[in-house]
Coordinates of N, CA and C in Angstrom, one line a residue:
X120 N 62.8 87.8 86.0 CA 63.5 86.6 85.6 C 65.0 86.9 85.5
X121 N 65.8 86.1 86.1 CA 67.3 86.4 86.1 C 67.8 86.0 84.7
X122 N 69.0 86.6 84.4 CA 69.6 86.3 83.1 C 70.0 84.8 83.0
X123 N 70.6 84.3 84.0 CA 71.0 82.9 84.0 C 69.8 81.9 83.8
X124 N 68.6 82.3 84.3 CA 67.4 81.5 84.1 C 67.0 81.5 82.7
X125 N 67.1 82.7 82.1 CA 66.8 82.8 80.7 C 67.6 81.9 79.8
X126 N 68.9 81.8 80.2 CA 69.8 81.0 79.4 C 69.7 79.5 79.7
X127 N 69.0 79.2 80.7 CA 68.8 77.8 81.0 C 70.0 77.2 81.9
X128 N 70.8 78.1 82.5 CA 71.9 77.6 83.2 C 71.9 78.2 84.6
X129 N 70.7 78.2 85.3 CA 70.6 78.8 86.6 C 71.5 78.1 87.6
X130 N 72.3 78.9 88.3 CA 73.1 78.3 89.3 C 74.4 77.6 88.9
X131 N 74.7 77.7 87.6 CA 75.9 77.0 87.1 C 77.0 78.0 87.0
X132 N 77.9 78.0 87.9 CA 79.0 78.9 88.0 C 80.0 78.7 86.9
X133 N 80.1 77.5 86.3 CA 81.1 77.3 85.3 C 80.7 78.0 84.0
X134 N 79.4 78.3 83.8 CA 79.0 79.1 82.6 C 79.4 80.5 82.8
X135 N 79.3 81.0 84.0 CA 79.7 82.4 84.3 C 81.3 82.5 84.2
X136 N 82.0 81.4 84.6 CA 83.4 81.4 84.5 C 83.9 81.4 83.0
X137 N 83.2 80.7 82.2 CA 83.5 80.6 80.8 C 83.3 82.0 80.1
X138 N 82.2 82.6 80.5 CA 81.9 84.0 80.0 C 83.0 85.0 80.5
X139 N 83.4 84.8 81.7 CA 84.4 85.7 82.2 C 85.8 85.5 81.5
X140 N 86.1 84.3 81.2 CA 87.4 84.1 80.5 C 87.3 84.7 79.1
X141 N 86.1 84.6 78.4 CA 86.0 85.2 77.1 C 86.1 86.7 77.2
X142 N 85.5 87.3 78.2 CA 85.5 88.7 78.5 C 86.9 89.2 78.8
X143 N 87.7 88.4 79.5 CA 89.1 88.7 79.8 C 89.9 88.8 78.5
X144 N 89.6 87.8 77.6 CA 90.3 87.8 76.3 C 90.0 89.1 75.5
X145 N 88.8 89.5 75.5 CA 88.4 90.8 74.8 C 89.1 92.0 75.5
X146 N 89.1 92.0 76.8 CA 89.7 93.2 77.5 C 91.2 93.2 77.2
X147 N 91.9 92.0 77.2 CA 93.3 91.9 76.9 C 93.6 92.4 75.5
X148 N 92.8 92.0 74.5 CA 93.0 92.5 73.1 C 92.8 94.0 73.0
X149 N 91.9 94.5 73.7 CA 91.6 96.0 73.7 C 92.8 96.7 74.3
X150 N 93.3 96.2 75.5 CA 94.4 96.9 76.1 C 95.7 96.8 75.3
X151 N 95.9 95.7 74.6 CA 97.1 95.6 73.7 C 97.0 96.6 72.6
X152 N 95.8 96.7 72.0 CA 95.6 97.7 70.9 C 95.8 99.1 71.4
X153 N 95.3 99.4 72.6 CA 95.5 100.7 73.2 C 97.0 101.0 73.5
X154 N 97.7 100.1 74.0 CA 99.1 100.2 74.3 C 99.9 100.4 73.0
X155 N 99.5 99.7 72.0 CA 100.2 99.8 70.7 C 100.0 101.2 70.1
X156 N 98.8 101.7 70.2 CA 98.5 103.1 69.7 C 99.3 104.1 70.4
X157 N 99.3 104.0 71.8 CA 100.0 105.0 72.6 C 101.5 105.0 72.4
X158 N 102.1 103.8 72.3 CA 103.5 103.7 72.2 C 104.0 103.9 70.7
X159 N 103.1 103.7 69.8 CA 103.4 103.9 68.4 C 104.6 103.1 67.9
X160 N 105.5 103.7 67.2 CA 106.6 102.9 66.6 C 107.6 102.4 67.6
X161 N 107.6 102.9 68.8 CA 108.5 102.4 69.8 C 108.0 101.1 70.5
X162 N 106.8 100.7 70.2 CA 106.2 99.6 70.9 C 106.9 98.3 70.5
X163 N 107.0 97.4 71.5 CA 107.6 96.1 71.3 C 106.6 95.2 70.6
X164 N 106.7 95.0 69.3 CA 105.6 94.3 68.5 C 105.6 92.9 68.8
X165 N 106.7 92.3 69.2 CA 106.7 90.8 69.5 C 105.9 90.6 70.8
X166 N 106.1 91.4 71.8 CA 105.4 91.3 73.1 C 103.9 91.6 72.9
X167 N 103.6 92.6 72.2 CA 102.2 93.0 72.0 C 101.5 91.9 71.1
X168 N 102.2 91.4 70.1 CA 101.6 90.3 69.3 C 101.3 89.1 70.1
X169 N 102.3 88.7 71.0 CA 102.1 87.6 71.9 C 100.9 87.8 72.9
X170 N 100.8 89.0 73.4 CA 99.7 89.3 74.3 C 98.4 89.3 73.6
X171 N 98.4 89.8 72.3 CA 97.1 89.8 71.6 C 96.7 88.4 71.2
X172 N 97.7 87.5 70.9 CA 97.4 86.1 70.6 C 96.8 85.5 71.9
X173 N 97.4 85.8 73.1 CA 96.8 85.3 74.3 C 95.4 85.7 74.5
X174 N 95.1 87.0 74.2 CA 93.7 87.5 74.3 C 92.8 86.7 73.4
X175 N 93.2 86.4 72.2 CA 92.4 85.7 71.2 C 92.2 84.3 71.8
X176 N 93.3 83.7 72.4 CA 93.2 82.3 72.9 C 92.2 82.3 74.1
X177 N 92.3 83.3 75.0 CA 91.3 83.4 76.1 C 89.9 83.5 75.6
X178 N 89.7 84.3 74.6 CA 88.4 84.5 74.0 C 87.8 83.3 73.4
X179 N 88.6 82.6 72.6 CA 88.2 81.3 72.0 C 87.9 80.2 73.0
X180 N 88.8 80.1 74.0 CA 88.5 79.1 75.1 C 87.2 79.4 75.8
X181 N 87.0 80.7 76.1 CA 85.8 81.1 76.8 C 84.5 80.8 76.0
X182 N 84.6 81.2 74.7 CA 83.4 81.0 73.8 C 83.1 79.5 73.6
X183 N 84.1 78.7 73.4 CA 83.9 77.3 73.2 C 83.4 76.6 74.5
X184 N 84.0 77.0 75.6 CA 83.5 76.5 76.9 C 82.1 76.9 77.2
X185 N 81.7 78.2 76.9 CA 80.4 78.6 77.1 C 79.4 77.8 76.2
X186 N 79.8 77.7 75.0 CA 78.9 77.0 74.0 C 78.8 75.5 74.4
X187 N 79.8 74.9 74.9 CA 79.7 73.5 75.3 C 78.9 73.3 76.5
X188 N 78.9 74.3 77.4 CA 78.2 74.2 78.7 C 76.7 74.5 78.5
X189 N 76.4 75.6 77.8 CA 75.0 76.0 77.6 C 74.3 75.3 76.5
X190 N 75.0 74.9 75.4 CA 74.4 74.3 74.2 C 73.2 75.1 73.8
X191 N 73.4 76.3 73.3 CA 72.2 77.2 72.9 C 71.4 76.6 71.7
X192 N 72.1 75.8 70.9 CA 71.4 75.2 69.8 C 70.2 74.3 70.2
X193 N 70.3 73.8 71.4 CA 69.2 72.9 71.9 C 68.1 73.7 72.7
X194 N 68.4 74.9 73.1 CA 67.4 75.7 73.9 C 67.1 77.0 73.2
X195 N 66.2 76.9 72.2 CA 65.8 78.1 71.5 C 64.3 78.2 71.5
X196 N 63.8 79.4 71.4 CA 62.4 79.6 71.4 C 61.7 79.4 70.0
X197 N 60.6 78.7 70.0 CA 59.9 78.6 68.8 C 58.8 79.6 68.8
X198 N 58.8 80.6 67.9 CA 57.9 81.7 67.9 C 56.5 81.3 67.5
X199 N 56.3 80.1 67.0 CA 55.0 79.6 66.6 C 54.3 79.0 67.8
X200 N 54.9 78.7 68.9 CA 54.3 78.2 70.1 C 54.3 79.2 71.2
X201 N 53.1 79.6 71.6 CA 53.0 80.7 72.6 C 53.5 80.1 74.0
X202 N 54.1 81.0 74.8 CA 54.5 80.6 76.1 C 53.3 80.5 77.1
X203 N 53.2 79.5 77.8 CA 52.1 79.4 78.8 C 52.3 80.3 79.9
X204 N 51.4 81.2 80.1 CA 51.5 82.2 81.2 C 51.0 81.7 82.5
X205 N 50.4 80.6 82.6 CA 49.8 80.0 83.8 C 48.4 80.5 84.1
X206 N 47.9 81.4 83.3 CA 46.5 81.9 83.6 C 45.4 81.0 82.9
X207 N 45.8 80.2 82.0 CA 44.9 79.2 81.3 C 43.8 79.9 80.5
X208 N 44.1 81.2 80.2 CA 43.2 81.9 79.2 C 41.9 82.5 79.8
X209 N 41.5 82.2 81.1 CA 40.3 82.7 81.6 C 40.5 84.2 82.1
X210 N 41.6 84.6 82.4 CA 41.8 86.0 82.8 C 42.0 86.9 81.6
X211 N 42.4 86.4 80.5 CA 42.5 87.2 79.3 C 41.2 87.8 78.9
X212 N 40.1 87.1 79.0 CA 38.8 87.6 78.6 C 38.3 88.7 79.5
X213 N 38.6 88.5 80.8 CA 38.2 89.5 81.8 C 39.0 90.8 81.5
X214 N 40.2 90.7 81.2 CA 41.1 91.9 80.9 C 40.6 92.6 79.7
X215 N 40.1 91.9 78.7 CA 39.6 92.6 77.5 C 38.3 93.3 77.8
X216 N 37.5 92.7 78.6 CA 36.2 93.3 78.9 C 36.4 94.6 79.7
X217 N 37.4 94.6 80.6 CA 37.7 95.8 81.4 C 38.2 97.0 80.6
X218 N 38.9 96.7 79.5 CA 39.5 97.8 78.7 C 38.6 98.2 77.6
X219 N 37.6 97.4 77.3 CA 36.8 97.8 76.1 C 36.0 99.1 76.3
X220 N 35.4 99.4 77.5 CA 34.7 100.7 77.6 C 35.6 101.8 77.6
X221 N 36.8 101.7 78.2 CA 37.8 102.8 78.2 C 38.2 103.2 76.8
X222 N 38.4 102.2 76.0 CA 38.8 102.4 74.6 C 37.8 103.2 73.8
X223 N 36.5 102.8 74.0 CA 35.4 103.5 73.3 C 35.2 104.9 73.9
X224 N 35.5 105.1 75.1 CA 35.3 106.5 75.7 C 36.4 107.4 75.2
X225 N 37.7 106.9 75.0 CA 38.8 107.7 74.5 C 38.5 108.0 73.0
X226 N 38.0 107.1 72.3 CA 37.7 107.3 70.9 C 36.7 108.4 70.7
X227 N 35.7 108.6 71.6 CA 34.7 109.6 71.4 C 35.2 111.0 71.7
X228 N 36.3 111.2 72.4 CA 36.8 112.5 72.8 C 37.7 113.1 71.7
X229 N 38.1 112.4 70.7 CA 38.9 112.9 69.6 C 38.1 113.8 68.8

């Protein structure tokens, strides 16, 4: 199963775009921090602060866009309801019968 199918947004390129924008914001913030560490006291704090704020803005725009498009609060798994595997339960009994003799044989060898 593909990741986008799990999220319920299969084939929706705008969801991927929103995630990319958020990722770009994180990368920009990390690069600004790295440049600030390397340059030390000689770094232009105004420019770096503006770039970091831009990274935060990209991240927030991407997260809000992703949240608005996918709406994960509406698509959550209820652990009390089992997922239908499509086998309708008749293959599960056959699988248990096949494994039962092997389990008893292994138990006797210990």
